[in-house]
Coordinates of C-alpha atoms in Angstrom, one line a residue:
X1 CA 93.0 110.1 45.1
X2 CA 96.4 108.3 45.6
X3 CA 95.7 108.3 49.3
X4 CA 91.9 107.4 48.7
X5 CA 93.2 104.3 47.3
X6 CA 95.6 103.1 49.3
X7 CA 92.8 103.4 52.2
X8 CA 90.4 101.2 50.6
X9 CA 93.6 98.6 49.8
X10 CA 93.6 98.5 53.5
X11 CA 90.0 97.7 54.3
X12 CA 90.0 95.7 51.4
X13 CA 92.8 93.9 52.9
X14 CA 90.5 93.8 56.5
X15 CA 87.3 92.4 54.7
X16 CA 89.1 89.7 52.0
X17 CA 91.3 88.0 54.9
X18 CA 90.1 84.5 56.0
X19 CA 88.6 84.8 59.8
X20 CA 90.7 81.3 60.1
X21 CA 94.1 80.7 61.0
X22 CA 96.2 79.5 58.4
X23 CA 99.5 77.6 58.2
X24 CA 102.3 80.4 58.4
X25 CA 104.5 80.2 55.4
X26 CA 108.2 80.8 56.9
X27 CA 109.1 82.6 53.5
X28 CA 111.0 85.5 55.5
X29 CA 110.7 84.2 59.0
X30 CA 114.5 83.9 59.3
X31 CA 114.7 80.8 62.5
X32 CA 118.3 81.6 63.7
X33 CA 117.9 78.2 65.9
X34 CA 120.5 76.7 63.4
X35 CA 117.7 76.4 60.5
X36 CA 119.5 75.8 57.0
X37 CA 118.2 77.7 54.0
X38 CA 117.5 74.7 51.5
X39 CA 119.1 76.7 48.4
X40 CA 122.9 76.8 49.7
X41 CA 122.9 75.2 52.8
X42 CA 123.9 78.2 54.9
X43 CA 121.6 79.5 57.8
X44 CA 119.6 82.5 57.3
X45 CA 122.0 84.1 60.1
X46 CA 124.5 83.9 57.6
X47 CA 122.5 85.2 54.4
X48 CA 121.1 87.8 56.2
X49 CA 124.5 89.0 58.4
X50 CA 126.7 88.4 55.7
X51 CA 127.3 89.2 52.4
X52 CA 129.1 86.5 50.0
X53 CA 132.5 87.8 50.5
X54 CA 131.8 86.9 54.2
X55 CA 131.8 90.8 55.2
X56 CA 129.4 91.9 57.8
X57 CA 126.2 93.8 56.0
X58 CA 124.8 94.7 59.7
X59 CA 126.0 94.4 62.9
X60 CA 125.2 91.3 64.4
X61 CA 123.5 91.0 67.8
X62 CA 124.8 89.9 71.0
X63 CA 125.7 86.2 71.2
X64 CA 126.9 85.9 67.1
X65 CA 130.3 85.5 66.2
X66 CA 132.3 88.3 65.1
X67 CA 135.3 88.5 63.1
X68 CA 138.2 89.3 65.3
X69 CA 139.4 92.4 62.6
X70 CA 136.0 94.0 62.1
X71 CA 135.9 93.5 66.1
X72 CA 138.9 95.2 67.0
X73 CA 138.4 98.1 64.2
X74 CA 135.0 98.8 65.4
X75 CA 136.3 99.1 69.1
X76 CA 139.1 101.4 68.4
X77 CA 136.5 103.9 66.4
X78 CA 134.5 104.1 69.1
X79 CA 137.3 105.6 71.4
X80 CA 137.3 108.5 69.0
X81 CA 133.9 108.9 68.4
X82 CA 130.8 110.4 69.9
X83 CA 128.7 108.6 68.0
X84 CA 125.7 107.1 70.8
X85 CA 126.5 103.0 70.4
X86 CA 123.8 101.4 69.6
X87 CA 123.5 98.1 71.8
X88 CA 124.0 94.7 70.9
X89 CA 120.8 93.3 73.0
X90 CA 117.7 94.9 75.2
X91 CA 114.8 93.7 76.9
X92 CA 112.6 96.0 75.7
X93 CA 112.9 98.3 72.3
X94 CA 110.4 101.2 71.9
X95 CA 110.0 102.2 68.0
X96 CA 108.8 105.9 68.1
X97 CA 110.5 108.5 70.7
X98 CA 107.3 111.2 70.4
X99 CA 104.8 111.4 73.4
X100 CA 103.4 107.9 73.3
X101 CA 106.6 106.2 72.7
X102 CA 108.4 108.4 75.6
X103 CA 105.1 108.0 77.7
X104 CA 105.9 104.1 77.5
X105 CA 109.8 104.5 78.5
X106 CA 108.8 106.7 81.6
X107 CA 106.1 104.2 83.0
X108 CA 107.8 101.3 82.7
X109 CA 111.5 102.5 84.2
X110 CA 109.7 104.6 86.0
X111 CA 107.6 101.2 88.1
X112 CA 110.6 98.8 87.3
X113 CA 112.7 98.2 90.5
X114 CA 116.6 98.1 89.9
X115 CA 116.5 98.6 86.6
X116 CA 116.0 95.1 85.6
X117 CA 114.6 96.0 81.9
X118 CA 116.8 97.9 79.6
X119 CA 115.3 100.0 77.9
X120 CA 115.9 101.2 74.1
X121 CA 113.6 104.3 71.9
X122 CA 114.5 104.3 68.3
X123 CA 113.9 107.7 67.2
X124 CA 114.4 108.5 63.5
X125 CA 113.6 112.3 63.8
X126 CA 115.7 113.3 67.5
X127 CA 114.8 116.7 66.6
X128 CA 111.3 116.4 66.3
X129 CA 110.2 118.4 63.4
X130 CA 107.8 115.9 62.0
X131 CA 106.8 114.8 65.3
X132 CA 102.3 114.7 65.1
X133 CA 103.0 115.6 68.7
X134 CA 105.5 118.6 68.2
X135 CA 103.2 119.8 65.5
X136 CA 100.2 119.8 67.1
X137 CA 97.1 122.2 68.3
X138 CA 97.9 120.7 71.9
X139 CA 94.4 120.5 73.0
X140 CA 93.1 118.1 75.4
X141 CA 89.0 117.4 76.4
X142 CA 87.3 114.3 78.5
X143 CA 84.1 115.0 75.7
X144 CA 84.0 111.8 74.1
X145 CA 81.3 109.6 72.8
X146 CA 83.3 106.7 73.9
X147 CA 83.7 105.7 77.5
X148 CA 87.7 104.6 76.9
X149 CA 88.4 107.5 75.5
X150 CA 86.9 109.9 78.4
X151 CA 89.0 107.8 81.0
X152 CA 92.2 108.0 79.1
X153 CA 91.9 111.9 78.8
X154 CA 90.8 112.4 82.3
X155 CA 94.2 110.0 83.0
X156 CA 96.1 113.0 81.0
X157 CA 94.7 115.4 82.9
X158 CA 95.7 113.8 86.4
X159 CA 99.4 113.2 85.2
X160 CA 99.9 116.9 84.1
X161 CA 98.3 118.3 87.3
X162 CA 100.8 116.2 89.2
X163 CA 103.8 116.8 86.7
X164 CA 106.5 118.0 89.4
X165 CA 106.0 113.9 91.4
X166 CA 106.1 112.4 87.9
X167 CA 108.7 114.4 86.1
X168 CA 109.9 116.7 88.5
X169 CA 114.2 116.5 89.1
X170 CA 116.3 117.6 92.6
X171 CA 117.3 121.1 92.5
X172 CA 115.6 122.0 89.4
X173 CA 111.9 124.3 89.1
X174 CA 109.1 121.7 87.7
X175 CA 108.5 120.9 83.9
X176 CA 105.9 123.7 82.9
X177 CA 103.6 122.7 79.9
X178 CA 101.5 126.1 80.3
X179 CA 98.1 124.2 80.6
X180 CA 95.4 126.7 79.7
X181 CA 92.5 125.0 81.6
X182 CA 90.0 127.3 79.2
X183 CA 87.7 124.0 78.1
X184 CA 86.4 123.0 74.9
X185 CA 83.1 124.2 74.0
X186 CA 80.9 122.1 71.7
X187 CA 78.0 123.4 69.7
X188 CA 75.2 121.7 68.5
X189 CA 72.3 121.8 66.0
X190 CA 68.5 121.5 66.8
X191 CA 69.1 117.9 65.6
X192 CA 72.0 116.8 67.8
X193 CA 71.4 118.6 70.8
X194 CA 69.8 115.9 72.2
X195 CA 72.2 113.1 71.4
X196 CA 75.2 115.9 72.9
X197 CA 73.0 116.2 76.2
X198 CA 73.5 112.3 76.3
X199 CA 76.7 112.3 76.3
X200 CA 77.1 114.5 78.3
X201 CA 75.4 113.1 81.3
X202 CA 77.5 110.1 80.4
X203 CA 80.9 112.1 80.2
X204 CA 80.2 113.5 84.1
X205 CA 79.2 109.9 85.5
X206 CA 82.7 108.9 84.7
X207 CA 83.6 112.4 86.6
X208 CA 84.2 114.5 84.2
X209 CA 83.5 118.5 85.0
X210 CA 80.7 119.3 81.6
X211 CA 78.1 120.9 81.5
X212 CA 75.3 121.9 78.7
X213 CA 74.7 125.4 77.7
X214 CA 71.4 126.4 75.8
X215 CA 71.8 128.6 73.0
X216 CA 70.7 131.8 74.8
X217 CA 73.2 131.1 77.6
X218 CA 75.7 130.9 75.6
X219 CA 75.3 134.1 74.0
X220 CA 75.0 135.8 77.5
X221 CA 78.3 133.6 78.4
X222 CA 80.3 134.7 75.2
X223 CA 78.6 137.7 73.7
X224 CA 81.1 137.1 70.6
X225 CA 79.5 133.8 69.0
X226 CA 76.7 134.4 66.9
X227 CA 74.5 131.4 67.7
X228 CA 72.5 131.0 64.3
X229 CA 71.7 127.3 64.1
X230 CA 72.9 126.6 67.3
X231 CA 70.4 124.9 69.8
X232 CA 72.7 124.3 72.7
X233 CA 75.9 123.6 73.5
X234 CA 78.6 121.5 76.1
X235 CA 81.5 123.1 77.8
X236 CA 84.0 121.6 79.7
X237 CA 84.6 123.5 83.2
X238 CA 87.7 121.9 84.4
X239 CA 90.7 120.1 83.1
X240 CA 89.9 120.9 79.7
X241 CA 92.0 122.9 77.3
X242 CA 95.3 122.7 75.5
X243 CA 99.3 122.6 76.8
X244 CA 102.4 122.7 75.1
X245 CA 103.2 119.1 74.1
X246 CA 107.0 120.2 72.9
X247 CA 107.7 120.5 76.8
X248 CA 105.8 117.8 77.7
X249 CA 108.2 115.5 75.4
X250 CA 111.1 117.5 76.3
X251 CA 110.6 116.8 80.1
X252 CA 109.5 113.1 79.6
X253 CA 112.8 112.7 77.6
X254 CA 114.7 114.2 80.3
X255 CA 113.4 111.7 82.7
X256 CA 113.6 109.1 80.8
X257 CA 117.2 109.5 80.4
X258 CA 117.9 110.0 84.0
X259 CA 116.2 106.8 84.6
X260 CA 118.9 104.7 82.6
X261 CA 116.4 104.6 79.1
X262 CA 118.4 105.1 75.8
X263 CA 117.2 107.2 73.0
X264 CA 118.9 106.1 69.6
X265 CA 119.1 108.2 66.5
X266 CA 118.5 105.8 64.0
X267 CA 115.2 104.3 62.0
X268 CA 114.2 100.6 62.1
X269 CA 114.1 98.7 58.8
X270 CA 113.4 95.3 59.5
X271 CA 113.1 92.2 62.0
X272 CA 114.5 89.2 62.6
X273 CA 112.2 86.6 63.1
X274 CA 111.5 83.2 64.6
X275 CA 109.0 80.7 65.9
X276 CA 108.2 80.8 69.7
X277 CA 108.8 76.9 70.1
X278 CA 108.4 73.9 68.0
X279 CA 105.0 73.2 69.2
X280 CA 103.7 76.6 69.1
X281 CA 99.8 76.9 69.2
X282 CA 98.8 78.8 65.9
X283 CA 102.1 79.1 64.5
X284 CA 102.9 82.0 66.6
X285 CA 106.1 83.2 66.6
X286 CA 108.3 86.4 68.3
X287 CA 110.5 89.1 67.0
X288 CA 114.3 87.9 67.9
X289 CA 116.0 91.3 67.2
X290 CA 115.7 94.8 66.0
X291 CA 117.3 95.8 62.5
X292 CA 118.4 99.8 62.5
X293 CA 119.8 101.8 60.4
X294 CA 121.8 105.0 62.1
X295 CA 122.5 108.6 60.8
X296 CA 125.6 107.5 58.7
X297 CA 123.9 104.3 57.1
X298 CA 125.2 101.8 59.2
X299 CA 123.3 99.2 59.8
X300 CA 122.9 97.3 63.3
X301 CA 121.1 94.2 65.0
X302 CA 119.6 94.2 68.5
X303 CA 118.6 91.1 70.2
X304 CA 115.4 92.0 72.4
X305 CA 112.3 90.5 74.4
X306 CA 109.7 93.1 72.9
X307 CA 108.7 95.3 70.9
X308 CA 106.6 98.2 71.3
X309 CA 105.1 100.1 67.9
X310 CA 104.7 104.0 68.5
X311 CA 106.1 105.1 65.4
X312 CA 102.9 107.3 64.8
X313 CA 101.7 107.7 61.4
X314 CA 104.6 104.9 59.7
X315 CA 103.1 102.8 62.3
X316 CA 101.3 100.3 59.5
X317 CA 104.9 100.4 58.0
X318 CA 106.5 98.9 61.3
X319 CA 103.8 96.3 61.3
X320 CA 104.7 95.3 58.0
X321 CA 108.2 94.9 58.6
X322 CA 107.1 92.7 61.5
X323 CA 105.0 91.0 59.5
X324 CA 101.8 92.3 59.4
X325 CA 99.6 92.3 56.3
X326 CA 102.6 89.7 54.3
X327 CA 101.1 86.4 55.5
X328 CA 97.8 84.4 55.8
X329 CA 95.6 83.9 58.6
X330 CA 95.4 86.6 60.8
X331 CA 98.8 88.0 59.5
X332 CA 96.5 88.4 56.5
X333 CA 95.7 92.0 58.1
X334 CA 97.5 94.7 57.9
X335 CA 98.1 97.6 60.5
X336 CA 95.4 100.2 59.0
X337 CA 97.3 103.4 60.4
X338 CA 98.5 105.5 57.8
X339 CA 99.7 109.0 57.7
X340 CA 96.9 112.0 57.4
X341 CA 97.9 115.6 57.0
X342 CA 96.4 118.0 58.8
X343 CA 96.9 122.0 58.7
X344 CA 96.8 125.0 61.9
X345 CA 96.8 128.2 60.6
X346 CA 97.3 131.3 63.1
X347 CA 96.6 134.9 62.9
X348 CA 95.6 137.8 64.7
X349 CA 92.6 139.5 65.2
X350 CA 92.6 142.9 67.0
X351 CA 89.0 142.9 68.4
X352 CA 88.1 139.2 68.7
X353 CA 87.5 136.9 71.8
X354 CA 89.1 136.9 75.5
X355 CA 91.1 135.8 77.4
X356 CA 88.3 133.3 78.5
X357 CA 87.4 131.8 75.5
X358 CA 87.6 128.1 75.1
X359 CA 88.4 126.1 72.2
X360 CA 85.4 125.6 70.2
X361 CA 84.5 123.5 67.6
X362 CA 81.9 124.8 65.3
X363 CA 78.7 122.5 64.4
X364 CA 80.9 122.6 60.5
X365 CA 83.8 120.9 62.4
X366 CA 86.1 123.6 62.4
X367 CA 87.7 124.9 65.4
X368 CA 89.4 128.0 66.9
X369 CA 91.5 128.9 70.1
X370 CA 93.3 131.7 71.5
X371 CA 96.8 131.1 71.0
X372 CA 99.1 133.5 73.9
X373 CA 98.0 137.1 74.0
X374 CA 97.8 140.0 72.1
X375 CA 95.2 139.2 69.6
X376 CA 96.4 135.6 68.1
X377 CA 95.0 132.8 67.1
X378 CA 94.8 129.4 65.6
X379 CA 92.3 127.1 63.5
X380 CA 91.9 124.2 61.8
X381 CA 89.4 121.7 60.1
X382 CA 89.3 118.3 58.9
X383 CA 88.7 117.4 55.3
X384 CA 84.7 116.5 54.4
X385 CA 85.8 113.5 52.0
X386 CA 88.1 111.4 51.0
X387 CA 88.8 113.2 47.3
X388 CA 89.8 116.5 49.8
X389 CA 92.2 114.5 51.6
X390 CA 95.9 116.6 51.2
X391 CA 98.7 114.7 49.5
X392 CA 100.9 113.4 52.4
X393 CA 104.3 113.5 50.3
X394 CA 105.5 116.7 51.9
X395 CA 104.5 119.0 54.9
X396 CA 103.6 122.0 52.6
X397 CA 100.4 124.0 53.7
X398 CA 97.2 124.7 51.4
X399 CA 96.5 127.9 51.6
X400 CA 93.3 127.9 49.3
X401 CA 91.6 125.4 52.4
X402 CA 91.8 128.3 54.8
X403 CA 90.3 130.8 52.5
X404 CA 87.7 128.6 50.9
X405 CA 86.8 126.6 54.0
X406 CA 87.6 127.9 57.3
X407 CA 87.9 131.1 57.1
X408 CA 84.1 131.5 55.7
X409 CA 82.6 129.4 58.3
X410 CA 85.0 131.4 61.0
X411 CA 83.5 134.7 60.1
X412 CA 79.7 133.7 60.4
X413 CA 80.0 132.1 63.7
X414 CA 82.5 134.9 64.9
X415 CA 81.7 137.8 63.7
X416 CA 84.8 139.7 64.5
X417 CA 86.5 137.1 62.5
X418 CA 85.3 138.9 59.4
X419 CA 88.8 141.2 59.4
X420 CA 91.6 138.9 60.5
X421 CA 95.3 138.7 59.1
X422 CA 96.5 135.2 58.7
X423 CA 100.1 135.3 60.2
X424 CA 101.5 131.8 59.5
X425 CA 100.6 128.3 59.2
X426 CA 102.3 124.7 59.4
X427 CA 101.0 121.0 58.8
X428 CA 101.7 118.0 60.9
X429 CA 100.5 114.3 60.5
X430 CA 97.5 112.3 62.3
X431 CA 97.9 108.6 62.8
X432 CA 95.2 107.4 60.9
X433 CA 93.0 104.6 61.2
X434 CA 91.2 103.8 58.8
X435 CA 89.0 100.9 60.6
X436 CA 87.2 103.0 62.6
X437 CA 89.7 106.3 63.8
X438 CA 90.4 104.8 67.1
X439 CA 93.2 103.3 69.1
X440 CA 94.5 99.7 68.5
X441 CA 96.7 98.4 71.7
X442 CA 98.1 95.7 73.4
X443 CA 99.9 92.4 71.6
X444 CA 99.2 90.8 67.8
X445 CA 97.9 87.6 68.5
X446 CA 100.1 85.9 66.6
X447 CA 103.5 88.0 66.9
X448 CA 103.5 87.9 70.5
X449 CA 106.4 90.0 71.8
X450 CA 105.2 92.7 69.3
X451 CA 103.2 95.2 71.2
X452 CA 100.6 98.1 69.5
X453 CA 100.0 101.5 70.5
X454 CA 99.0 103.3 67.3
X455 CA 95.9 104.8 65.2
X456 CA 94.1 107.0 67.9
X457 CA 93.6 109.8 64.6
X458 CA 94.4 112.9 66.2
X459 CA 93.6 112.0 69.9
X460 CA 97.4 110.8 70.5
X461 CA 98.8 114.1 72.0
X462 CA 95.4 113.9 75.1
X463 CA 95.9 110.0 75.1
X464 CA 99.4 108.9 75.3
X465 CA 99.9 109.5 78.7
X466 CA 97.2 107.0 79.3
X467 CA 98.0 104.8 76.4
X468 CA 101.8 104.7 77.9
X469 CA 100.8 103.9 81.1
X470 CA 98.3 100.7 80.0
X471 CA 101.6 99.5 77.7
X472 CA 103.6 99.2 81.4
X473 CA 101.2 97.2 83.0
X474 CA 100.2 95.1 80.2
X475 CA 104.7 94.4 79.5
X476 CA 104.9 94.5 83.9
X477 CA 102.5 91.6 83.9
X478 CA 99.9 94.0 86.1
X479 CA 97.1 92.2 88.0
X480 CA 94.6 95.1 87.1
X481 CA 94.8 98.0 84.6
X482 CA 94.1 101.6 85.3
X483 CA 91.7 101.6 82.4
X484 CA 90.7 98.8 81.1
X485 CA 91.6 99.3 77.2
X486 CA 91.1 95.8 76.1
X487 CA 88.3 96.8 73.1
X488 CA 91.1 98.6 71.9
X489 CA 92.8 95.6 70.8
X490 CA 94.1 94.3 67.3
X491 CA 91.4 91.5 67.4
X492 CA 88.6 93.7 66.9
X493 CA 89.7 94.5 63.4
X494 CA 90.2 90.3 63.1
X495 CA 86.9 90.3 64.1
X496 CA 85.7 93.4 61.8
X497 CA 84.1 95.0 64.8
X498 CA 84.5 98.9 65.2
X499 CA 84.6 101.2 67.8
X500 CA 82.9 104.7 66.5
X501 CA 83.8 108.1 67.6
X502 CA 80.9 110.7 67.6
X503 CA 83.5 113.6 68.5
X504 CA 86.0 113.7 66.0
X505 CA 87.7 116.5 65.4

């Protein structure tokens, strides 16, 4: 109920905020352009740097006096440490080092000629072990109900298929992501199989490879399903299926690096802020630096040109550091991505489906796929409500959900599912939006250096690729995009319009 609530604070939030700009209040918008707080006389550089013994709190960006002692300390420490330094100024600092925040790095070094942007990814989790990406099913489908969303999967699906140009290093065998190109096969009731025979026709105009299956030849195709309530069905023929997405991240990293980005172990806890010029249009202003905080507490400022949020399912909590949802206006709003757990469970079942089968999603919303050889698999299923929704404090997996839930509605469309052995099971994090489950992109209108790439709900892992890609050319100044994302944007939810997704998951 906890998480229930603070959903509806959000849209509450969405619907109460005035649809007209406001004066912004510059009640922590620290100006370091020589601005004097009016209670001491001191500039906010110097409250917020410095503590009243005039010792440094955080480490001050590039271009700030330092005091010669703390100067020469620091620099002496550093010859006897491995510590990775994190830098005094970028041009460009990625929050998030999973798959969409890595996907960013690679396309923009990766177009950049000579280097000119330096690039920095804030990472707070270098190992990955909460990562949505690292934890996920690692499926990928072009059936959508949205257009965007069948173009940025089918963009996914050309990168990996061309992995050894993109990611591919001299001397060394290709990045293998062990794409099983089985499809996903969705089933459909009397009532929806007309609506799913739309979308279809719409999914292989934009070139997608789906076709629709009635119920009878589905059975003939997989003699396993039991196809009770099911009037037809689409399966995808080609570029469909699921990959690793640990060695997909793994190898982007590794490029990355080679191409001069820097990965920092550290997590961000605040901005500095000022306005983008006197006369600024709408009170707009830009985020000046980067506060971090590294693995041993210290605290550091980076001065920086922009800022790109992929920090996933904390993404609303970056935007609020940024200033998002503090303010009036269209700062009124927050980010409305929060954190939604999610469980896979796998286990093995001696006689079930082949080595053919796709991964299918029952007409309940559960799902299934064959997971290696030898008789394993793995499932999952959303919550029906909001009240079901699993508390998102910890990573621990409800068992009672697969036996209550999934593994009844399992049995009935699978028969041979009816003596399985559950083997293990983990829980990773969607990056919930809870406007309308899709992505938001591109820059806040009124923090303009302050780029979004967050809340595509489950779809990140298929979509970052894509999502990465439109980042470069929206910070590379393109003249056209690849795919033209621009519904995605921020001023949607300004304008409480909403994108709906018929296939969720």
């Amino acid at each position: 109920m906890r998480l229930a609530f603070k959903n509806l604070k959000y849209l509450q939030q969405i619907l109460s905020s005035s649809r007209k700009w406001q004066p912004l209040s510059l009640s922590g918008v620290r100006s370091f352009s020589g601005k004097k707080d009016e209670s001491d006389g001191n500039s906010y550089e110097n409250d917020y740097i410095y503590d009243e013994e005039g010792n440094e709190k955080i480490r001050p960006g590039a271009g700030k006096a330092r005091k010669m002692g703390k100067f020469f300390k620091e620099s002496i420490s550093k010859m006897f440490s491995l510590k990775e330094e994190i830098p005094r100024s970028t041009d460009l600092v990625i929050v998030g080092g999973g798959l969409v925040g890595s996907a960013v790095a690679f396309f923009v070094a990766h177009k950049q000629t000579n280097r000119e942007r330096e690039i920095m990814v804030i990472e707070r989790d270098p190992m990955y072990t909460t990562a949505s990406s690292s934890l996920s099913a690692g499926g990928i489908r072009h059936q959508f109900s949205v257009t965007e969303n069948v173009q940025m999967s089918m963009f996914t699906t050309k990168f990996l298929r061309n992995i050894k140009f993109f990611l591919g290093l001299i001397d060394q065998p290709p990045p293998d992501v062990q794409f099983n190109h089985q499809g996903y096969l969705f089933l459909a009731t009397p009532e929806k199989a007309e609506k799913l025979e739309e979308l279809v026709k719409m999914q292989k105009y934009l070139g997608a490879e789906v076709e629709m299956f009635s119920a009878e030849m589905l059975k003939q195709r997989f003699p396993w399903l039991n196809i009770d309530g099911i009037e037809a069905g689409s399966l995808g023929l080609n570029g469909e299926g699921w990959f690793d997405p640990h060695s997909l991240l793994a190898a982007l990293k590794q490029r990355n690096i080679g191409l001069g980005v820097r990965y920092i172990d550290a997590e961000v806890i605040g901005f500095t802020k000022k306005l983008s010029a006197p006369e600024t249009i709408g009170n707009q202003y830009v985020l000046a630096s980067v506060i971090s905080r590294d693995t041993d507490g210290d605290m550091f400022e980076t001065n920086c040109h922009q800022v790109v949020n992929c920090a996933g399912p904390w993404a609303g909590q970056i935007g609020e550091l940024a200033g998002m949802g503090t303010e009036t206006g269209a700062l009124s709003i927050p980010l409305p991505v929060v954190p939604r757990k999610r469980f896979i469970y796998a286990y093995h079942c001696h006689n079930g489906p082949g080595i053919s089968t796709p991964l299918t999603v029952d007409i309940t919303g559960t799902y299934f796929r064959r997971e290696g050889l030898g008789g394993m698999y793995i499932c999952g299923a959303s919550p029906e409500s909001e009240e079901e929704e699993p508390s998102i404090e910890n990573l621990d997996v409800d068992y009672e959900f697969f036996n209550e839930k999934i593994w009844p509605r399992l049995a009935h469309r699978i028969p041979a599912f009816e003596n399985i052995k559950l083997k293990s099971a983990w829980a990773g994090y969607y990056d919930y939006n809870v406007w309308d489950q899709n992505l938001i992109i591109g820059p806040h209108p009124v923090i303009t250096n302050f780029l979004l790439a967050n809340g595509m709900s489950g779809h990140g892992l298929q979509q970052s690729i894509c999502v990465g890609n439109a980042i470069s050319e929206m910070i590379l100044n393109a003249d056209t995009y690849t795919v033209d994302l621009s519904r995605f944007n921020f001023d949607r939810i300004i304008r409480r319009e909403k994108i709906l997704e018929d296939f969720i998951v």
